[in-house]
Coordinates of C-alpha atoms in Angstrom, one line a residue:
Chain A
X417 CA -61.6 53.1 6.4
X418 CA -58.1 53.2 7.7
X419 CA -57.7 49.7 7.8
X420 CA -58.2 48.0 4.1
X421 CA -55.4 45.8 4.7
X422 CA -56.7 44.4 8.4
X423 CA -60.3 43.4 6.7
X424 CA -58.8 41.9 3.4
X425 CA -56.4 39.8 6.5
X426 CA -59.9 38.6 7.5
X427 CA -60.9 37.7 4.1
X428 CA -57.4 35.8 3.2
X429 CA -58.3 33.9 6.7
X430 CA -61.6 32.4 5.2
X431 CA -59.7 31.5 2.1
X432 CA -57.6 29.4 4.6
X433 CA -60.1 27.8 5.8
X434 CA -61.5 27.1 2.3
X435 CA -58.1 25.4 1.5
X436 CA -58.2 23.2 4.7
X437 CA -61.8 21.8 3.9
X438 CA -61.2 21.5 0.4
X439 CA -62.8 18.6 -0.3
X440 CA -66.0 19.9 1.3
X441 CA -66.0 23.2 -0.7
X442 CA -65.4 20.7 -3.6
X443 CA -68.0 18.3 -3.1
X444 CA -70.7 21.4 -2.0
X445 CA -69.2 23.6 -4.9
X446 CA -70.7 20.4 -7.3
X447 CA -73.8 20.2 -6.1
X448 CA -74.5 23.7 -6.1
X449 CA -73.5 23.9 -9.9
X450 CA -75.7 20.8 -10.7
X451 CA -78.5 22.4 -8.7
X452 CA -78.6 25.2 -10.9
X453 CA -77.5 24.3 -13.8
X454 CA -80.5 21.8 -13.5
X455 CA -82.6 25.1 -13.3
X456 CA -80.6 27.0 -16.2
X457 CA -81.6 23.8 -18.4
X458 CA -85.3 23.4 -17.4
X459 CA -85.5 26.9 -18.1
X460 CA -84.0 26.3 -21.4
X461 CA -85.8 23.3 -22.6
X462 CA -89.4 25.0 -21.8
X463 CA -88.1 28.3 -24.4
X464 CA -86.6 26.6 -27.1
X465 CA -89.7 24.6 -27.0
X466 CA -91.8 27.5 -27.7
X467 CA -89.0 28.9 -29.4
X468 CA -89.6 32.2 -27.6
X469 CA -91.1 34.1 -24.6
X470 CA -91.6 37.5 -25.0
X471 CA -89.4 37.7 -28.2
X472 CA -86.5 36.3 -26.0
X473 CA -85.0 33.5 -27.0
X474 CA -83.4 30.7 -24.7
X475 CA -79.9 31.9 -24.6
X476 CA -81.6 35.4 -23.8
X477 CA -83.8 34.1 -21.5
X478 CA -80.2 32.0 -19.7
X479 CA -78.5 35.4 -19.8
X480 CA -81.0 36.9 -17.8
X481 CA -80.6 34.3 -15.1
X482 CA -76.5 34.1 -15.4
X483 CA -76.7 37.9 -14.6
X484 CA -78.6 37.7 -11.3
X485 CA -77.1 34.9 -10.3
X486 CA -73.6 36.3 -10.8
X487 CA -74.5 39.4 -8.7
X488 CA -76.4 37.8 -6.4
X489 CA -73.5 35.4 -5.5
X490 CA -70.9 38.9 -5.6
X491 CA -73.2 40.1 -3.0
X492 CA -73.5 37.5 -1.2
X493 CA -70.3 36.6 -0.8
X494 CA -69.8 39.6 1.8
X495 CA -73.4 39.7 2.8
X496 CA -74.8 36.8 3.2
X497 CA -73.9 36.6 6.8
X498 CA -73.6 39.7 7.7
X499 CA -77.4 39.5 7.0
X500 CA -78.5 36.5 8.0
X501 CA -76.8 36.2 11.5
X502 CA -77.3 39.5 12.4
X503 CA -81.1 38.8 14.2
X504 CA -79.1 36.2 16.3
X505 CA -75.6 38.2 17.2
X506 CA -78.6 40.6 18.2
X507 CA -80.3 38.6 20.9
X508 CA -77.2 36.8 22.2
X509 CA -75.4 40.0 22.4
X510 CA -72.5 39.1 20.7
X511 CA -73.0 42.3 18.6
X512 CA -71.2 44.0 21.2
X513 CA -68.1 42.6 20.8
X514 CA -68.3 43.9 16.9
X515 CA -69.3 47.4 18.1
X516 CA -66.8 47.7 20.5
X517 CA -63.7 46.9 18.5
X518 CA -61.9 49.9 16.8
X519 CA -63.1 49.0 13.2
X520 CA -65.7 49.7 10.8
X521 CA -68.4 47.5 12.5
X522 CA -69.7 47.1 8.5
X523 CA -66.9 46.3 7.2
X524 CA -65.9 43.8 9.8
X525 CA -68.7 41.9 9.6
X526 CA -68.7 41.4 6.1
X527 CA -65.1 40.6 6.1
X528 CA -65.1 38.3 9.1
X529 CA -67.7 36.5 7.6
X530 CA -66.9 36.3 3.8
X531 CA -68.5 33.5 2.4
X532 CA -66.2 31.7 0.3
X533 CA -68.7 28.8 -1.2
X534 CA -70.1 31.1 -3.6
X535 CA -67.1 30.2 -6.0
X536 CA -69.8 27.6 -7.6
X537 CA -72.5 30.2 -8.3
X538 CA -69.4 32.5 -9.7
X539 CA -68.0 29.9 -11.9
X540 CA -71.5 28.5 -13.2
X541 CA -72.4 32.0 -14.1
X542 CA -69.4 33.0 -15.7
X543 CA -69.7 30.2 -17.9
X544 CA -73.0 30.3 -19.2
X545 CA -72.5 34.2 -19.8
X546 CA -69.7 33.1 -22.1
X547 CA -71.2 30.4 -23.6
X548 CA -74.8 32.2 -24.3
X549 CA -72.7 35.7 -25.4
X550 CA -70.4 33.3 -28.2
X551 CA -73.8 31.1 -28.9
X552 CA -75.7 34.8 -29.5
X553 CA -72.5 35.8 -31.5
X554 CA -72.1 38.6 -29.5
X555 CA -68.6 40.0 -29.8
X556 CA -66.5 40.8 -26.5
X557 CA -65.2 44.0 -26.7
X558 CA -62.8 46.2 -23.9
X559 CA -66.0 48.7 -23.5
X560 CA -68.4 46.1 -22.8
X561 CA -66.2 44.3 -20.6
X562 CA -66.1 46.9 -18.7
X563 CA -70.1 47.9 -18.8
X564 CA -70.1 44.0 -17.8
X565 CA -68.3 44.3 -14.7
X566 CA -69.6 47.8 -13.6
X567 CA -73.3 46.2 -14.1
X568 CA -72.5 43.0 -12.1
X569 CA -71.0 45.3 -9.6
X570 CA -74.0 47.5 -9.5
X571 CA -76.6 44.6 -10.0
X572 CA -74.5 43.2 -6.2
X573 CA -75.3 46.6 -5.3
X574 CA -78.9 46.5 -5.6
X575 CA -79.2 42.8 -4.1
X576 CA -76.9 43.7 -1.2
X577 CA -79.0 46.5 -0.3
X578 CA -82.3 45.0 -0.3
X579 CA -80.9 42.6 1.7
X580 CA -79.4 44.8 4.5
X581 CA -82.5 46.8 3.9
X582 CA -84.7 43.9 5.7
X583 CA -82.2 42.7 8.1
X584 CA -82.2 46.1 9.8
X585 CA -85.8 45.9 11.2
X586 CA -84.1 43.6 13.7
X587 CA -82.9 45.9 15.3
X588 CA -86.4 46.5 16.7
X589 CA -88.5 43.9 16.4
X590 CA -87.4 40.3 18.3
X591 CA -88.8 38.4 15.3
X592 CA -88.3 39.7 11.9
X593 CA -86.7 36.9 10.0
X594 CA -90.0 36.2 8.0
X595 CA -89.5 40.1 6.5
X596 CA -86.2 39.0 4.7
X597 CA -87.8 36.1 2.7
X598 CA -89.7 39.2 0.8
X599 CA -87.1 40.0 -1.5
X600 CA -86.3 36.3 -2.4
X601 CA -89.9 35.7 -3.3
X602 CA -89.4 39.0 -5.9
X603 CA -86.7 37.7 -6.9
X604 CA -88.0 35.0 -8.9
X605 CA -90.2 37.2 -11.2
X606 CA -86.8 38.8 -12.8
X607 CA -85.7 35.3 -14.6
X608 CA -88.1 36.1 -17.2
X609 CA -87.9 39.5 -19.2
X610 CA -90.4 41.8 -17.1
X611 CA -92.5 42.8 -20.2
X612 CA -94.2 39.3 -19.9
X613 CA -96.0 40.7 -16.6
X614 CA -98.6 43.3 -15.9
X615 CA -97.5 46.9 -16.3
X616 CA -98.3 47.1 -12.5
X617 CA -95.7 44.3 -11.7
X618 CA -92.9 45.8 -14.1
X619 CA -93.3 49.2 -12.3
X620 CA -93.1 47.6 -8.7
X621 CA -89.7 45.9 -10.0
X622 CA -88.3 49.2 -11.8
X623 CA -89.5 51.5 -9.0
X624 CA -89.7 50.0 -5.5
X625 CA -87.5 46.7 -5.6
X626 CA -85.5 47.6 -8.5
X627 CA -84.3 44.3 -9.5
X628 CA -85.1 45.1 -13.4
X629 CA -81.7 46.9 -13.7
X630 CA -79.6 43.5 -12.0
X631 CA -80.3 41.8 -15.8
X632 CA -83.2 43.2 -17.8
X633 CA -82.0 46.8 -18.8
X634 CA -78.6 46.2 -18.9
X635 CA -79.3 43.2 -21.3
X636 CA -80.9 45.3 -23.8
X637 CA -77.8 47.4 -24.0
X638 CA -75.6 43.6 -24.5
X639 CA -78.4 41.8 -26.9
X640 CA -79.2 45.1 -29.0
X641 CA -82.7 44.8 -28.0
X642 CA -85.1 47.9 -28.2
X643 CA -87.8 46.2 -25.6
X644 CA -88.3 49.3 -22.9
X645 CA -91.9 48.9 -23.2
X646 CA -93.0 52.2 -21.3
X647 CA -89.5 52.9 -20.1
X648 CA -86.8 55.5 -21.5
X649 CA -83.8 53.8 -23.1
X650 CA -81.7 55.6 -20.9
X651 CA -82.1 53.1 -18.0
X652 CA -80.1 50.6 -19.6
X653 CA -77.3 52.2 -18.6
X654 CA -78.3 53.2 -15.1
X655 CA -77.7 50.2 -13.6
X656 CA -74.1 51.1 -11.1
X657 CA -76.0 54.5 -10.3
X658 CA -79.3 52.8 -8.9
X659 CA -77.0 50.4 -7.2
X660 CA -74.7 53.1 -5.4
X661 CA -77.5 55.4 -4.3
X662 CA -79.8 52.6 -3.2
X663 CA -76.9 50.9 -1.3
X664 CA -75.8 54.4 0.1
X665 CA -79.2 54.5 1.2
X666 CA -79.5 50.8 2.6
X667 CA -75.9 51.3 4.7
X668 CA -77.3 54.8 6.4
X669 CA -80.7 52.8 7.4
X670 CA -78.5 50.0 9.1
X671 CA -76.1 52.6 10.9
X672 CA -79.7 54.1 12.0
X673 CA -80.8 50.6 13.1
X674 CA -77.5 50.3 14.9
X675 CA -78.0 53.2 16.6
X676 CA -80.9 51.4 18.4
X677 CA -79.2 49.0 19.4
X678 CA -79.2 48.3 23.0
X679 CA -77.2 45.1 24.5
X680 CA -79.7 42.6 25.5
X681 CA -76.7 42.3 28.0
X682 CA -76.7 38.3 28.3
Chain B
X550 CA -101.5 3.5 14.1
X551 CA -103.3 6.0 16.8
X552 CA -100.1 6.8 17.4
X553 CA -98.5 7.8 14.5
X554 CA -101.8 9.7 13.6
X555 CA -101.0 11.8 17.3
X556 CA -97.6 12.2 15.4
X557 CA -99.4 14.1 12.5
X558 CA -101.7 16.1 14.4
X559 CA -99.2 17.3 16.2
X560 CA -96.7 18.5 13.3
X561 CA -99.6 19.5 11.6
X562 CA -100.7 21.9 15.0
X563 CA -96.9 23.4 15.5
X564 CA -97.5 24.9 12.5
X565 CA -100.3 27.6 14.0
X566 CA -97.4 29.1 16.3
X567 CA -94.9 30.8 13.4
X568 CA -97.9 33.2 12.5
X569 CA -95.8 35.4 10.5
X570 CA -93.8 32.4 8.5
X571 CA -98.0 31.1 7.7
X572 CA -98.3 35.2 5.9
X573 CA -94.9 34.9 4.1
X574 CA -95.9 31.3 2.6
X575 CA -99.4 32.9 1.2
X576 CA -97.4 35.7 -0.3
X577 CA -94.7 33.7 -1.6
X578 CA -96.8 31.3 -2.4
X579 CA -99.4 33.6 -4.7
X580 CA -96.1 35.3 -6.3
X581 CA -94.9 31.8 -7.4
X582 CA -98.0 30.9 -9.1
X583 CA -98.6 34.7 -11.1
X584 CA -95.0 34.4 -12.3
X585 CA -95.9 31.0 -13.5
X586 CA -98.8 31.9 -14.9
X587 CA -97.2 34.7 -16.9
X588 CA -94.4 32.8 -18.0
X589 CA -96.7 29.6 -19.6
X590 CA -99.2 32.3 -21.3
X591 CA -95.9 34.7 -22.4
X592 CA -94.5 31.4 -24.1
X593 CA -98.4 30.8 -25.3
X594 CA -99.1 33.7 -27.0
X595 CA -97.5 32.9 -29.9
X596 CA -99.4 29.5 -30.7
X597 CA -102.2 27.6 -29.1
X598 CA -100.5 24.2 -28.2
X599 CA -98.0 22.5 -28.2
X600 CA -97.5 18.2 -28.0
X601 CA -101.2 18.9 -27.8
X602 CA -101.2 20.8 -24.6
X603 CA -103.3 23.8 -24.8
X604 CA -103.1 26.8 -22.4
X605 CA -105.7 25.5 -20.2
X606 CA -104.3 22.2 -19.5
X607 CA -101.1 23.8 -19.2
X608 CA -102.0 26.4 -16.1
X609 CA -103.9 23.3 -14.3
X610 CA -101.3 21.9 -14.7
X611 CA -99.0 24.7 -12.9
X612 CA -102.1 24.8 -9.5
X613 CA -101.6 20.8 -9.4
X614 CA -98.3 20.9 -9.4
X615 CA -98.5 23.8 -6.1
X616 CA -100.7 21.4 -4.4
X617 CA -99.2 18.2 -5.0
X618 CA -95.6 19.6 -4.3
X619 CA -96.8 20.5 -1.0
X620 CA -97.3 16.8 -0.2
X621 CA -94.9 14.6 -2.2
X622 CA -91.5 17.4 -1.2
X623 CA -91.0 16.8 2.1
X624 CA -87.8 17.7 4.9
X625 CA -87.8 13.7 6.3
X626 CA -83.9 13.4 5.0
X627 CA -82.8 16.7 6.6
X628 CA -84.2 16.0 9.6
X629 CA -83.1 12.2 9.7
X630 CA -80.0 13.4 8.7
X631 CA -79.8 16.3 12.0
X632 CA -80.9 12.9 13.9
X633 CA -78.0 11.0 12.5
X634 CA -75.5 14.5 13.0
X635 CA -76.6 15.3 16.5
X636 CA -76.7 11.8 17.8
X637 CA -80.3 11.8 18.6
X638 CA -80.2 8.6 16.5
X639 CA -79.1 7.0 19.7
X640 CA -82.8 7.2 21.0
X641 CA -84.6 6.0 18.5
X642 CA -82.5 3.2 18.5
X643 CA -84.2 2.0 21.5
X644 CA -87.5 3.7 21.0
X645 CA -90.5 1.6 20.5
X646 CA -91.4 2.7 17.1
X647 CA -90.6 3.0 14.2
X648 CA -88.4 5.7 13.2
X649 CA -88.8 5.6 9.6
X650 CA -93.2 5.5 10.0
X651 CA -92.6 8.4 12.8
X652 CA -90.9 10.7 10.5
X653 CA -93.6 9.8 7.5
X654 CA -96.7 10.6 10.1
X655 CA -94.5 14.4 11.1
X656 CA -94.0 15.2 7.3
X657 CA -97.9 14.2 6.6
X658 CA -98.9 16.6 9.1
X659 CA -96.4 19.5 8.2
X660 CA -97.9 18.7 4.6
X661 CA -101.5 18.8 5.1
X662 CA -100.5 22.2 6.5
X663 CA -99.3 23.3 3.5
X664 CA -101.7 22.1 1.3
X665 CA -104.1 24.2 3.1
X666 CA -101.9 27.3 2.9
X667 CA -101.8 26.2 -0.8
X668 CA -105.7 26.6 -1.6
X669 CA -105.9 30.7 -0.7
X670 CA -103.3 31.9 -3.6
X671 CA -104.6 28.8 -5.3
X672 CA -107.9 30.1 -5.0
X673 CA -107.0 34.0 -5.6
X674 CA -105.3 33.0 -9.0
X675 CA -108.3 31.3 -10.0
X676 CA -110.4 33.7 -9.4
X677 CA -108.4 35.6 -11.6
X678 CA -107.8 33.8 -14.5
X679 CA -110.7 31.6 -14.4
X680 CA -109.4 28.5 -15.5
X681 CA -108.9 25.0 -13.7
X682 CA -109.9 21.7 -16.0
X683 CA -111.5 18.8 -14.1
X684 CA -110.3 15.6 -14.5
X685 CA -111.7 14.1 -18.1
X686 CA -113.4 11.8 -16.5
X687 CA -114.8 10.0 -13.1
X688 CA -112.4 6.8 -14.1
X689 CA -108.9 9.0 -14.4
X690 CA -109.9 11.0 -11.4
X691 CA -109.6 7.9 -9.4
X692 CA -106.7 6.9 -11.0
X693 CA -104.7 10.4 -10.2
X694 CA -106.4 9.7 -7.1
X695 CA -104.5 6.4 -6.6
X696 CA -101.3 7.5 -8.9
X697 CA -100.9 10.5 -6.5
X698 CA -101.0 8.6 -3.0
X699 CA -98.1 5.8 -4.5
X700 CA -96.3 9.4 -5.7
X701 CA -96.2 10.5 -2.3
X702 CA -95.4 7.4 -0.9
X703 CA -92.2 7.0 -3.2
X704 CA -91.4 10.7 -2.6
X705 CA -91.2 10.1 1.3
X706 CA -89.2 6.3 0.8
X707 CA -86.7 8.2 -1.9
X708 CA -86.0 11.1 0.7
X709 CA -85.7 9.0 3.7
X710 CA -83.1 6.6 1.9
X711 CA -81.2 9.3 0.7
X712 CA -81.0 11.1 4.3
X713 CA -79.6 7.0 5.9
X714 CA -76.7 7.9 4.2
X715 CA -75.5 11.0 6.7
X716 CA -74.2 8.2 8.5
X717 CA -71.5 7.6 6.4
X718 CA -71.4 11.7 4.9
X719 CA -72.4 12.9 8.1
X720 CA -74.0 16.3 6.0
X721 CA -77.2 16.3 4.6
X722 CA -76.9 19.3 2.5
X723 CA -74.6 17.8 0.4
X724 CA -76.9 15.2 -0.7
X725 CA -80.1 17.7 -0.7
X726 CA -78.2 19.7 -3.7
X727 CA -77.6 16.6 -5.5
X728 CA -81.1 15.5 -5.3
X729 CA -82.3 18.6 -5.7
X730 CA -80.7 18.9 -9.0
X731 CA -82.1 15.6 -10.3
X732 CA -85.4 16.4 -9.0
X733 CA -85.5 20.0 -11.1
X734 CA -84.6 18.2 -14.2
X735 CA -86.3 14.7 -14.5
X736 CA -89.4 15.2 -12.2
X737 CA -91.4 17.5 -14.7
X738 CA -92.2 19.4 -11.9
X739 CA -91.2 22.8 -13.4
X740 CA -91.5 21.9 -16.8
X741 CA -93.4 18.6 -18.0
X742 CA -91.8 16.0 -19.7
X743 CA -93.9 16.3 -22.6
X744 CA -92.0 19.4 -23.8
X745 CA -88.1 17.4 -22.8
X746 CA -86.0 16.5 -26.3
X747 CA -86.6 13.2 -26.6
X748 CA -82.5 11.8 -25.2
X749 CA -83.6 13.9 -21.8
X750 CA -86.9 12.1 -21.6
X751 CA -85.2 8.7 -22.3
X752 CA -82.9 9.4 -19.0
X753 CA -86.6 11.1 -17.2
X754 CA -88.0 7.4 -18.3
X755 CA -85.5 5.5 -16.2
X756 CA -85.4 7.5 -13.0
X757 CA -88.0 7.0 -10.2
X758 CA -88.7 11.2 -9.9
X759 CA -90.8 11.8 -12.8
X760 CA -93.4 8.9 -10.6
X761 CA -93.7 11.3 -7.9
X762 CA -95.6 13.9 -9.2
X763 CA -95.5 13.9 -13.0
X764 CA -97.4 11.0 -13.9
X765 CA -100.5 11.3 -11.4
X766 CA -100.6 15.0 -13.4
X767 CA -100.6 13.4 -16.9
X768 CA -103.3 11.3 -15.9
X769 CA -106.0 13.5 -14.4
X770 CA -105.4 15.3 -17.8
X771 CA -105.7 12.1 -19.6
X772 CA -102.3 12.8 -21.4
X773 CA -101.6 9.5 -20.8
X774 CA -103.3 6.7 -22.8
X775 CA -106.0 4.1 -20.4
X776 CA -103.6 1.2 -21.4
X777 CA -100.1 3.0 -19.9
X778 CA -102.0 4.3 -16.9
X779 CA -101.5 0.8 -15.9
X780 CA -97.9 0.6 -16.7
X781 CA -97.3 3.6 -14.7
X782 CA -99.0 2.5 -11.4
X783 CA -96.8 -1.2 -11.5
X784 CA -94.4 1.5 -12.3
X785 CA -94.8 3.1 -9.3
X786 CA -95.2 0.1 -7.4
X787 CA -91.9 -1.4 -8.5
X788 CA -90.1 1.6 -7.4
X789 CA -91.9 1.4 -3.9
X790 CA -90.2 -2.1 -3.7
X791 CA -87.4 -1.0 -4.8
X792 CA -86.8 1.8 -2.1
X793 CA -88.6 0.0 0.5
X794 CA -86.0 -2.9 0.5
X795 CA -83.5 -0.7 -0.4
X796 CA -84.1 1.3 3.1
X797 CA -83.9 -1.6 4.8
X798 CA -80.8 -2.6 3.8
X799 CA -79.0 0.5 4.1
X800 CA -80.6 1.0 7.8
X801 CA -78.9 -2.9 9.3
X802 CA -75.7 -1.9 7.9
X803 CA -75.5 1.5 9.1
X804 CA -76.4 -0.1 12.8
X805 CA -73.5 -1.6 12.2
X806 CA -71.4 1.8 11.1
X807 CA -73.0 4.1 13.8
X808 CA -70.9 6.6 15.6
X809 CA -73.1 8.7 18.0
X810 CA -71.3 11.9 18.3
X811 CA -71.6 14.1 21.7
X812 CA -74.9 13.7 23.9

């Protein structure tokens, strides 16, 4: 923790690199957007057809999406290889050259390897957050600004730490890749508002992969909605703490898996 | 032929050895098709149809779609495009076959595959919700039947001309986000075409995409009148053309372009 200033010098170094292949960023950075803004405007054609799902309507139903993926891409910005290399760093024993420098081996990973193409998902999602909040007439104001970026922070949070949470088994098991496609599956079902599903699905995503406080609670605090179903209005404000206790927990589970880790020495 | 049938089996057999990729497919898999299934009766609930699509045509539409995506989506670009970036390319060069039939018999087998992974959520949903229409009759069966096998055809063509042109981007993930993008929006897959504002299905009507899949769906659930079923298939069969000379063109001059990098 003494060294802030050496990991954001890791970080400016990526943004280097983002300068020198700029017209690779810029070209990738397109397609992404088109990608999903293909599957923002599917999305929207099916509700405004219907006119509404769930008593959401489509620039409800868009927020909900804009929210995940704007934490999802925070998060993955720092985690996203952190995570998914770690299985292979493992086996060729690279990892030891992480653990043996004098930094935060955390830190340093997710530093050294900050992923700079998620300006797309960023950008997109800031936009259509704007666009669906002035469409809603929704009025910005300094106190939800604020809630906005504590509950984008916290929804990164909780994404980051299911993420780490199934890259650790690695640490023990040779082949554990097909664990971390678990919470991406999950991930899907919180698009929609969760009271569409069965009171068994909306307690597995409030409960055990908490992904209903990344958009859904949070949004019934923005939208002025009173749609808690079985749950206490109190959760739509809970969203930062769930994500700093679960990632607290998720960080502790990885120094444990790191604990076990013995060089594969090749 | 024999040969490219070996090719199949043998894409199709790889498959047994990632055991734990086969569990995470089910799971994802059965996930994919309750949230869609959710979703179409959430939106349902508050009327019973819509263009004159019920509820029950509209979750057999959702299984077909899981089973028919499994065939007609298919990795043939990628991997021609890790050919073209790796210089493998150079081999196939002077290979006796044919590298664009070779890569059609792999995806076959890696689809067939899937399609069986495909029938055990299909199968738990169903047993669930109970509903699955047949075809409305023998005559548009056939003609799905028919619609479905020039879908995948196209599907295959369309990917494997997009993935000739690494040679001159040298990355196929550019391209795959691009196509991806097209695909979400004009193929119906996600959404039918029936519910698009009519300027979005105007652009849907001139692209190839909604042919791959869309189409053979609307006719099994005779959405599409006898006399355009017709219309559809030349459809289909122009576009086959299309591609098919297309592919050719683009593979003599990028023999001519061809840098083989490392080896």
């Amino acid at each position: 923790m003494y060294y802030l200033g050496l990991y954001w010098e890791f970080i400016k170094i990526r943004f280097k690199t983002m300068v020198e292949y700029r017209t690779e960023t810029l070209v990738m950075g397109i397609g992404e957007i088109l990608g999903y803004l293909a599957k923002f405007i599917v999305i929207a054609i099916m509700v405004s057809k219907f006119q509404t799902m769930g008593g959401w309507n489509a620039y409800e139903i868009i927020l909900l999406y804009a929210f995940n993926l704007l934490s999802y891409a925070v998060s993955n910005m720092f985690l996203y290889r952190t995570c998914n290399n770690l299985a292979g760093q493992i086996r060729t024993g690279e990892l030891d050259s992480v653990i043996t420098k004098p930094t935060n081996p955390f830190l340093y990973l997710c530093s050294s390897g900050f992923m700079y193409g998620y300006w797309a998902h960023i950008s997109l999602s800031l936009f259509l957050i704007c666009f669906c909040f002035i469409k809603l007439g929704i009025v910005f104001t300094a106190s939800k600004i604020v809630l906005l970026i504590f509950v984008i922070l916290g929804g990164a949070l909780i994404q980051g730490a299911l993420n780490l949470i199934t890259t650790v088994p690695a640490f023990w098991l040779v082949k554990s890749h097909a664990i971390r496609k678990i919470p991406w599956a999950a991930y899907d079902f919180i698009k929609y508002p969760i009271t569409i599903y069965h009171k068994a699905v909306q307690f597995l995503l409030i409960f055990v992969v908490p992904y209903a406080f990344i958009s859904f609670f949070p949004l019934q605090y923005f939208l002025g909605k009173n749609d808690f179903s079985f749950f206490h209005p109190a959760f739509q404000f809970l969203t930062p703490v769930v994500g700093i206790v679960l990632f607290f927990l998720a960080y502790r589970f990885w120094l444990c898996g790191l604990k076990h880790y013995n060089s594969s020495g090749s | 032929m024999g040969m490219y049938y070996l090719f199949a089996k043998n894409a199709f057999r790889e498959n047994y050895i990632y055991r734990a990729n086969t569990l995470i497919y089910l799971f994802t898999g059965t996930l994919s098709l309750l949230i869609q299934f959710n979703i179409w009766q959430a939106v349902y609930s508050t009327q019973d149809a819509v263009e004159s699509v019920n509820l029950s045509e509209m979750l057999t539409y959702v299984v077909l779609m899981a089973f028919i995506s499994r065939l007609t989506e298919s990795s043939i670009g990628f991997k021609l495009g890790d050919k073209i970036r790796t210089g493998e390319i150079a081999g196939d060069f002077v290979r006796p076959i044919n590298l664009k039939w070779y890569l059609f018999a792999d995806q076959i087998g890696n689809s067939l595959y899937g399609i069986f992974l495909a029938l055990i959520p299909a199968g738990a949903m169903l047993a669930l919700y109970r509903t699955f229409l047949p075809p409305v009759d023998l005559f548009h069966g056939c003609m799905f039947g028919l619609s479905l096998a020039l879908g995948i055809l196209l599907g295959y063509l369309l990917n494997y001309f997009l993935g000739l042109f690494v040679f001159w981007i040298k990355n196929y993930g550019y391209i795959s986000w691009f196509l991806g993008a097209f695909t979400t929006l004009f193929s119906g897959g996600a959404v039918p075409l029936w519910f698009y504002p009519p300027a979005l299905r105007a652009v849907a009507n001139i692209l190839p995409f909604r042919f791959i899949s869309f189409e053979a769906v609307s006719i099994y659930l005779g959405k599409t009148p006898v006399s355009d079923i017709y219309i559809v298939i030349a459809g289909q069969l122009i576009w086959i053309a299309v591609f098919f000379v297309a592919c050719r063109l683009v593979w003599n001059r990028a023999q001519k372009v061809v840098t083989v990098q490392g080896g």
